[in-house]
Amino acid sequence: MKKQKYSRVLFLCLLLCLTTATAAWAIVEPPPEVYVGDYADVLSAETEQLIIEENERLEALTGAQIVVATVDFLDGMEIEDYAYTVFNEWGIGDAEKNNGLLLLLVIGEENYWAMQGDGIYRALTSGMLDEYLFTYLEDDFAVGDYDAGVAKVFQAFVDWYDNYYQLNENTFPSNDVISGSNNYEENEDIDGGGLVTFIVFIVVLVIIISIIRRNKDRENRKNNSHNYPNNPNYPNSYPNMSGGSMNSGRTFRPYIYPRTSSKPRNTTRPQSKPASFGGGSSRGGGAGRSSAAGLGRSIGRSIGSSVGRSFGGGRSRGGGAGRR
Amino acid sequence: MKKGWLRDRKVAIVITIIIMILSTGFGAHRSLENRGEYAEWVFYHGSYGDGGGIQSELDTRAGLASNLLIVAGRYLDDEDEAVQRLKNAREALVQAEDIGEKYIANEELSQAADNLAQVLNACSLTENDRRYQRGIIVEMESANEIIGHDEYNTLANAYNRNVLGSFPANILKEIVGVEELETFN
């Protein structure tokens, strides 16, 4: 019976692993060279070298990365979704500036897509991407000369970056850096309702206690009325140790402790720092958030480090342009 | 007389019960609504607080629709059905107040824009205008794709399921009038 249960559990685990592993196979691993992943084997060594050299220059100056990836098929995924996943899982571009660009060619499906990073999507709009692709890539792609098309469009993208960052003139433009932090400040009174409830509860408690005490006092006074002098039921006085009478004409009343303040205690919570969301996740980019299925998937950074390069951790919010 | 009434134990108990009920209701309402506030904030401000939420993309799409109408105006009458349809769809999106309305208006905007683009394809557009038309459609589709990746729906569903759907919130929400968040779909 136990064996049956155990094997059932094991079977379910294997099934789960298989499901997740299948999903992992759809998204290619980050390429060792970082900047170019020619999984469909359509690019020449010269084009790959051009891509690597220009990227090294760009990244050193601006943190930008223009990654070119070629695959054969998407295993049923939509090309935009695939590009979005690749972009954010690999973490293309600088983590703070989010200025990466992905050019994805899907040879077996005769399709391509370009997606820009979050930090430049207003400067390099999807419409502009579409124009670049149509002008520099489409004609060669349509006749199967993928290498020539990639080389032309890649160079056009490099020229755009050079112009955007004014690299030719050796000046440093003021870029709008999109902060990775979420400016949402949690309302410190987020449990304002709870605080009010607590205060009301304290007030009510104090009222109840005071009513009970008043009633007790009243009862005590009733019961202890015979303690007062001139009362016929004045109790016998007890002799003190020195032989005299303790009372000696003085009245004994219980000591009445001063009442505590009825003001509620200060229950305001100390001001905590505004919550900041996204800092870690945006910096992590694909690497930090590579929680997608993948048995033993290695992360871009760990692979890239062996050749001194790595993805920058940038992110994209999607969109882009392709062969519509 | 008044003093005696306030000192009455029964009156105190009744007052206590009333205050407890009211404060529970008030507190529950505030607390539940506050929990849903972040999801709504993301809709308008984006996950990273950079104004890149769904609302921003909807505004972009409305703007792009205006641009397309300008291009169309050079080739089609103002009374043209396709032109009117896009105008109305754009207006509806701009006027939409709640999230459900925005979604419906956005869907209609997509269809109206595609329809107008098809009509324009049959016209003899200049090279510039053809480039403009294509670019605008690409941008509108791109904005829709960005909307599709936004995490608002995930947050709203999580709030509806995990906060309002669990005990005792699932009972309290009916009493104190807290509604589920609308999702953008």
XYZ file of C-alpha atoms in Angstrom:
509
model
C 0.000 0.000 0.000
C 2.814 2.305 0.986
C 4.740 1.318 -2.132
C 1.726 2.168 -4.298
C 1.354 5.552 -2.671
C 5.057 6.258 -3.083
C 5.109 5.306 -6.734
C 1.998 7.441 -7.365
C 3.723 10.446 -5.830
C 6.844 9.768 -7.824
C 4.834 9.517 -11.009
C 3.150 12.841 -10.323
C 6.508 14.450 -9.652
C 7.890 13.119 -12.907
C 4.819 14.350 -14.735
C 5.254 17.778 -13.221
C 8.919 17.825 -14.155
C 8.096 16.804 -17.685
C 5.545 19.581 -18.009
C 7.909 22.212 -16.742
C 10.793 20.851 -18.759
C 8.744 21.076 -21.933
C 8.078 24.733 -21.296
C 11.786 25.277 -20.699
C 12.723 23.847 -24.086
C 10.730 26.588 -25.893
C 12.940 29.429 -24.628
C 16.555 29.130 -25.668
C 19.359 29.369 -23.194
C 21.255 32.644 -23.046
C 24.149 32.442 -25.511
C 27.698 32.138 -24.175
C 28.785 35.072 -26.324
C 25.933 37.087 -24.781
C 25.403 39.460 -27.699
C 24.626 36.908 -30.395
C 22.918 33.533 -30.213
C 22.793 31.984 -33.674
C 20.809 28.890 -32.795
C 19.428 28.600 -36.342
C 22.958 28.770 -37.725
C 22.287 31.394 -40.381
C 24.879 34.019 -39.511
C 28.435 34.139 -40.749
C 31.440 34.426 -38.460
C 32.089 37.947 -39.755
C 28.588 39.140 -38.859
C 28.845 37.584 -35.428
C 32.196 39.267 -34.893
C 30.730 42.617 -35.973
C 27.880 42.179 -33.505
C 30.250 41.325 -30.662
C 32.705 44.161 -31.321
C 30.082 46.868 -31.685
C 28.294 45.653 -28.589
C 31.464 45.680 -26.533
C 32.016 49.282 -27.551
C 28.408 50.304 -26.926
C 28.162 48.556 -23.604
C 31.381 50.055 -22.340
C 30.155 53.545 -23.163
C 26.424 53.323 -22.418
C 25.561 49.958 -20.926
C 23.374 49.255 -23.963
C 23.233 45.820 -25.527
C 21.867 44.952 -28.979
C 21.325 41.223 -28.828
C 20.672 39.192 -31.948
C 19.130 35.750 -31.573
C 18.110 33.347 -34.306
C 15.979 30.278 -33.685
C 14.130 27.866 -35.929
C 10.721 27.646 -34.273
C 8.796 29.002 -31.310
C 7.045 25.812 -30.228
C 3.649 27.415 -30.543
C 4.426 30.629 -28.731
C 3.535 34.022 -30.171
C 6.638 35.782 -31.362
C 6.026 38.881 -29.237
C 5.553 36.773 -26.115
C 8.683 34.822 -26.920
C 10.705 37.998 -27.439
C 9.305 39.476 -24.219
C 10.276 36.384 -22.249
C 13.753 36.195 -23.754
C 14.367 39.895 -23.190
C 13.366 39.860 -19.543
C 14.810 36.489 -18.658
C 18.178 37.228 -20.195
C 18.068 40.804 -18.880
C 19.195 42.666 -21.983
C 20.668 46.119 -21.558
C 21.658 48.106 -18.515
C 19.625 47.343 -15.406
C 19.120 51.003 -14.563
C 18.832 52.549 -18.012
C 16.920 49.602 -19.510
C 18.394 50.492 -22.908
C 18.676 47.069 -24.457
C 17.418 45.916 -27.820
C 16.606 42.396 -28.958
C 16.453 41.331 -32.585
C 14.874 37.910 -32.892
C 14.757 35.934 -36.125
C 12.576 32.830 -36.356
C 13.807 31.194 -39.532
C 11.498 28.205 -39.698
C 8.440 30.413 -39.244
C 9.743 33.136 -41.611
C 9.273 35.789 -39.006
C 11.237 38.310 -37.016
C 10.707 40.690 -34.137
C 12.550 43.562 -32.489
C 11.895 44.673 -28.946
C 13.329 47.645 -27.101
C 14.046 48.124 -23.415
C 11.778 49.967 -21.046
C 14.100 52.949 -20.843
C 14.176 53.748 -24.537
C 10.765 52.725 -25.742
C 9.708 56.366 -26.075
C 12.858 57.316 -27.945
C 13.048 54.237 -30.141
C 9.347 53.666 -30.675
C 7.802 50.545 -32.102
C 6.959 52.514 -35.201
C 10.615 53.387 -35.667
C 11.622 49.787 -35.097
C 9.134 48.744 -37.731
C 10.638 51.180 -40.168
C 14.169 49.980 -39.520
C 13.143 46.377 -40.001
C 11.213 47.128 -43.154
C 13.989 49.246 -44.635
C 17.067 47.216 -43.728
C 15.968 43.656 -43.075
C 12.812 42.773 -45.000
C 14.179 42.567 -48.545
C 17.078 40.278 -47.639
C 14.953 38.245 -45.278
C 12.330 37.634 -47.945
C 14.933 36.042 -50.270
C 16.598 34.064 -47.496
C 19.747 36.127 -47.171
C 19.434 36.391 -43.418
C 23.072 37.170 -42.805
C 23.054 40.252 -45.061
C 19.787 41.507 -43.593
C 20.974 41.116 -40.009
C 24.243 42.895 -40.744
C 22.432 45.874 -42.299
C 19.741 46.277 -39.657
C 22.212 45.720 -36.845
C 24.413 48.507 -38.154
C 21.348 50.750 -38.437
C 20.560 50.085 -34.781
C 24.131 50.831 -33.787
C 23.929 54.129 -35.666
C 20.740 54.949 -33.779
C 22.442 54.333 -30.442
C 25.445 56.366 -31.503
C 23.143 59.214 -32.417
C 20.983 58.864 -29.311
C 23.935 58.883 -26.949
C 25.875 61.301 -29.182
C 28.809 58.984 -29.059
C 30.379 60.342 -32.198
C 30.749 63.730 -30.636
C 32.050 62.280 -27.380
C 29.423 64.023 -25.330
C 27.220 62.511 -22.664
C 23.563 63.284 -23.200
C 21.216 63.594 -20.264
C 19.194 60.455 -20.434
C 15.937 59.960 -18.668
C 16.699 57.152 -16.352
C 13.611 55.337 -15.446
C 13.926 54.507 -11.835
C 13.499 50.908 -10.948
C 11.832 51.772 -7.754
C 8.157 51.943 -7.354
C 7.092 55.295 -6.006
C 4.036 53.863 -4.379
C 4.134 54.928 -0.795
C 2.116 52.723 1.357
C -0.326 54.714 3.303
C 0.887 54.540 6.849
C -2.687 54.454 7.863
C -3.294 51.487 5.656
C -4.905 49.912 8.632
C -6.483 53.243 9.570
C -9.668 51.417 10.206
C -7.845 49.125 12.609
C -6.280 52.038 14.479
C -9.615 53.754 14.941
C -11.094 50.496 16.129
C -8.294 50.127 18.639
C -8.760 53.620 20.000
C -12.493 53.145 20.278
C -11.892 49.869 22.024
C -9.628 51.529 24.575
C -12.149 54.293 25.205
C -14.937 51.808 25.665
C -12.799 49.726 27.978
C -12.036 52.757 30.111
C -15.725 53.629 30.297
C -16.575 50.111 31.377
C -13.832 50.048 33.973
C -14.884 53.390 35.390
C -18.507 52.287 35.597
C -17.484 49.095 37.356
C -15.243 50.979 39.759
C -17.939 53.511 40.510
C -20.341 50.736 41.315
C -17.705 49.043 43.428
C -17.020 52.265 45.267
C -20.668 52.685 45.884
C -20.893 49.194 47.269
C -17.767 49.638 49.302
C -19.076 52.824 50.738
C -22.288 51.064 51.632
C -20.447 48.181 53.211
C -17.847 50.330 54.957
C -20.173 53.018 56.203
C -19.843 51.562 59.724
C -16.168 52.547 59.677
C -17.005 56.186 59.951
C -16.751 57.754 63.355
C -19.964 58.551 65.159
C -21.372 55.412 63.659
C -22.874 53.169 66.272
C -21.339 50.197 64.467
C -17.854 51.555 64.703
C -15.667 48.467 64.940
C -13.558 47.641 67.855
C -10.229 49.262 67.666
C -7.259 47.037 67.676
C -4.521 47.745 70.123
C -1.223 48.579 68.522
C 1.971 46.944 69.633
C 2.861 49.835 71.808
C -0.299 49.326 73.714
C -2.178 52.358 72.499
C -5.180 52.310 70.272
C -4.535 52.408 66.580
C -7.439 54.529 65.937
C -6.760 57.204 68.422
C -9.637 59.181 66.996
C -8.395 59.022 63.387
C -10.522 57.570 60.620
C -9.280 54.720 58.449
C -10.163 54.870 54.840
C -8.641 52.753 52.139
C -5.924 54.604 50.241
C -7.385 55.773 46.936
C -4.772 55.480 44.227
C -4.795 58.339 41.724
C -6.632 57.411 38.562
C -4.533 56.794 35.474
C -5.057 59.179 32.607
C -7.988 58.264 30.454
C -6.182 59.407 27.330
C -5.316 56.493 25.062
C -1.661 55.749 24.645
C 0.025 57.008 21.538
C -0.571 54.183 19.138
C 0.778 55.808 16.041
C 3.146 53.466 14.320
C 6.619 54.804 13.729
C 7.005 56.160 10.225
C 8.577 53.491 8.157
C 10.309 54.119 4.883
C 8.046 54.218 1.883
C 7.846 50.815 0.389
C 9.766 50.581 -2.804
C 8.821 47.911 -5.216
C 10.617 46.711 -8.213
C 14.094 47.810 -7.349
C 15.292 44.280 -6.866
C 13.176 42.800 -9.567
C 14.056 45.363 -12.210
C 17.713 45.078 -11.495
C 17.413 41.359 -11.497
C 15.880 41.494 -14.919
C 15.877 38.089 -16.462
C 18.507 36.782 -14.170
C 16.819 37.655 -10.913
C 13.411 36.679 -12.062
C 14.232 33.578 -14.020
C 11.659 31.657 -12.108
C 10.148 30.288 -15.287
C 10.282 26.590 -15.768
C 13.662 25.226 -16.500
C 15.354 22.278 -14.953
C 18.911 23.189 -14.351
C 18.703 26.272 -16.506
C 21.751 28.377 -16.185
C 21.475 32.083 -15.912
C 22.997 34.452 -18.456
C 25.356 36.024 -15.957
C 26.959 32.802 -14.850
C 27.554 31.698 -18.408
C 28.740 35.063 -19.656
C 31.207 35.525 -16.880
C 33.394 32.819 -18.281
C 34.215 35.038 -21.284
C 34.107 38.311 -19.331
C 30.690 39.354 -20.630
C 27.226 39.185 -19.153
C 23.752 40.531 -19.646
C 23.074 43.821 -17.927
C 19.782 42.955 -16.257
C 17.630 45.298 -18.306
C 13.932 44.830 -18.858
C 11.311 45.488 -21.490
C 7.604 46.082 -21.082
C 6.857 44.377 -24.359
C 5.597 45.744 -27.625
C 8.130 46.233 -30.396
C 7.717 45.527 -34.061
C 8.032 42.671 -36.458
C 7.054 41.171 -39.733
C 3.367 41.993 -39.563
C -31.237 62.280 35.783
C -28.826 62.448 32.907
C -25.955 61.368 35.127
C -27.921 58.393 36.332
C -28.706 57.314 32.808
C -25.023 57.337 31.893
C -24.138 55.284 34.902
C -26.576 52.582 34.082
C -24.783 49.305 33.387
C -27.244 48.146 30.774
C -26.878 51.384 28.857
C -23.107 50.998 28.980
C -23.324 47.500 27.566
C -25.611 48.604 24.764
C -23.323 51.515 23.892
C -20.340 49.183 23.937
C -21.977 46.736 21.581
C -23.035 49.471 19.177
C -19.550 50.978 19.122
C -17.943 47.584 18.596
C -20.197 46.816 15.660
C -19.676 50.204 14.067
C -15.926 50.162 14.530
C -15.644 46.641 13.161
C -17.633 47.600 10.110
C -15.711 50.809 9.587
C -12.365 49.161 10.168
C -13.142 46.274 7.869
C -14.243 48.602 5.096
C -11.100 50.726 5.344
C -8.807 47.760 5.642
C -10.260 45.823 2.726
C -10.353 48.845 0.455
C -6.785 49.745 1.282
C -5.607 46.294 0.297
C -7.081 46.786 -3.162
C -5.580 50.222 -3.557
C -2.192 49.008 -4.748
C -3.695 47.099 -7.679
C -5.585 50.194 -8.800
C -2.463 52.268 -8.335
C -0.578 49.917 -10.676
C -3.328 50.369 -13.294
C -2.682 54.109 -13.354
C 0.997 54.344 -12.471
C 2.578 51.083 -13.574
C 4.421 48.441 -11.600
C 7.544 50.565 -11.442
C 5.803 53.805 -10.539
C 6.986 55.436 -13.760
C 3.536 56.172 -15.105
C 3.747 53.203 -17.430
C 0.545 51.478 -16.435
C -2.391 50.383 -18.546
C -3.915 53.862 -18.407
C -0.783 55.314 -19.975
C -1.009 52.905 -22.901
C -4.713 53.647 -23.312
C -3.903 57.349 -23.487
C -1.245 56.561 -26.084
C -3.722 54.607 -28.159
C -6.254 57.421 -28.002
C -3.566 59.831 -29.176
C -2.539 57.548 -32.016
C -6.170 57.236 -33.088
C -6.279 61.016 -33.388
C -3.210 60.891 -35.619
C -4.795 58.250 -37.822
C -7.911 60.401 -38.169
C -5.759 63.279 -39.362
C -4.196 61.114 -42.057
C -7.621 59.696 -42.993
C -9.013 63.209 -43.202
C -6.870 63.827 -46.293
C -8.568 61.023 -48.229
C -11.976 60.413 -46.683
C -14.971 62.533 -45.773
C -15.648 63.369 -42.187
C -18.968 61.594 -42.554
C -17.335 58.408 -43.772
C -18.505 55.426 -41.738
C -15.023 54.180 -40.913
C -13.920 57.663 -39.845
C -16.979 58.164 -37.653
C -16.540 54.753 -36.103
C -12.958 55.534 -35.049
C -13.949 58.984 -33.783
C -16.702 57.517 -31.638
C -14.476 54.743 -30.362
C -11.776 57.208 -29.402
C -14.286 59.424 -27.636
C -15.701 56.461 -25.765
C -12.232 55.471 -24.563
C -11.432 58.969 -23.385
C -14.764 59.250 -21.579
C -14.686 55.794 -20.027
C -14.578 55.956 -16.255
C -14.297 52.507 -14.798
C -11.931 49.762 -15.830
C -14.583 47.577 -17.426
C -15.730 50.443 -19.642
C -12.128 51.206 -20.619
C -11.610 47.617 -21.692
C -14.696 47.565 -23.897
C -13.836 50.941 -25.395
C -10.266 49.796 -26.066
C -11.486 46.709 -27.896
C -13.779 48.802 -30.060
C -10.906 51.212 -30.747
C -8.790 48.314 -32.052
C -11.498 47.164 -34.395
C -12.315 50.668 -35.575
C -8.637 51.431 -36.253
C -8.154 48.190 -38.207
C -11.280 48.925 -40.179
C -10.131 52.430 -41.078
C -6.656 51.173 -41.981
C -8.212 48.695 -44.421
C -10.298 51.450 -45.985
C -7.208 53.647 -46.339
C -5.259 50.793 -47.948
C -7.677 51.041 -50.836
C -6.933 54.753 -51.217
C -3.965 56.172 -53.117
C -1.943 57.324 -50.174
C 1.272 59.233 -50.601
C 4.411 57.431 -49.536
C 4.590 59.550 -46.423
C 1.003 58.913 -45.453
C 1.363 55.202 -46.061
C 4.360 55.225 -43.742
C 2.401 57.222 -41.176
C -0.567 54.876 -41.376
C 1.589 51.794 -40.986
C 3.572 53.322 -38.129
C 0.429 54.342 -36.268
C -1.109 50.890 -36.541
C 2.148 49.323 -35.381
C 2.293 51.650 -32.387
C -1.321 50.945 -31.466
C -0.758 47.204 -31.615
C 2.451 47.570 -29.658
C 0.635 49.479 -26.910
C -1.936 46.688 -26.737
C 0.814 44.145 -26.372
C 2.324 46.127 -23.535
C -1.098 46.193 -21.880
C -1.196 42.431 -22.207
C 1.993 42.144 -20.142
C 0.855 44.488 -17.412
C 0.465 42.920 -13.999
C -2.736 44.732 -13.058
C -4.983 41.776 -13.861
C -2.779 39.430 -11.850
C -2.935 41.759 -8.856
C -6.681 42.296 -9.174
C -7.387 38.576 -9.414
C -5.112 37.901 -6.460
C -6.926 40.533 -4.408
C -10.347 39.189 -5.352
C -9.329 35.608 -4.671
C -6.955 35.817 -1.740
C -8.254 38.839 0.144
C -11.957 39.139 -0.594
C -12.366 35.446 -1.190
C -11.071 34.292 2.163
C -12.807 34.220 5.529
C -13.887 36.529 7.155
C -13.460 39.064 4.318
C -15.824 37.074 2.122
C -18.605 37.745 4.619
C -17.589 41.219 5.720
C -17.346 42.544 2.160
C -21.085 42.062 1.652
C -21.894 43.795 4.929
C -19.563 46.764 4.561
C -20.014 47.179 0.808
C -16.549 46.458 -0.565
C -16.638 45.371 -4.197
C -14.274 43.165 -6.131
C -11.793 44.851 -8.419
C -12.683 44.866 -12.087
C -10.136 43.177 -14.286
C -9.050 44.566 -17.612
C -10.384 41.803 -19.813
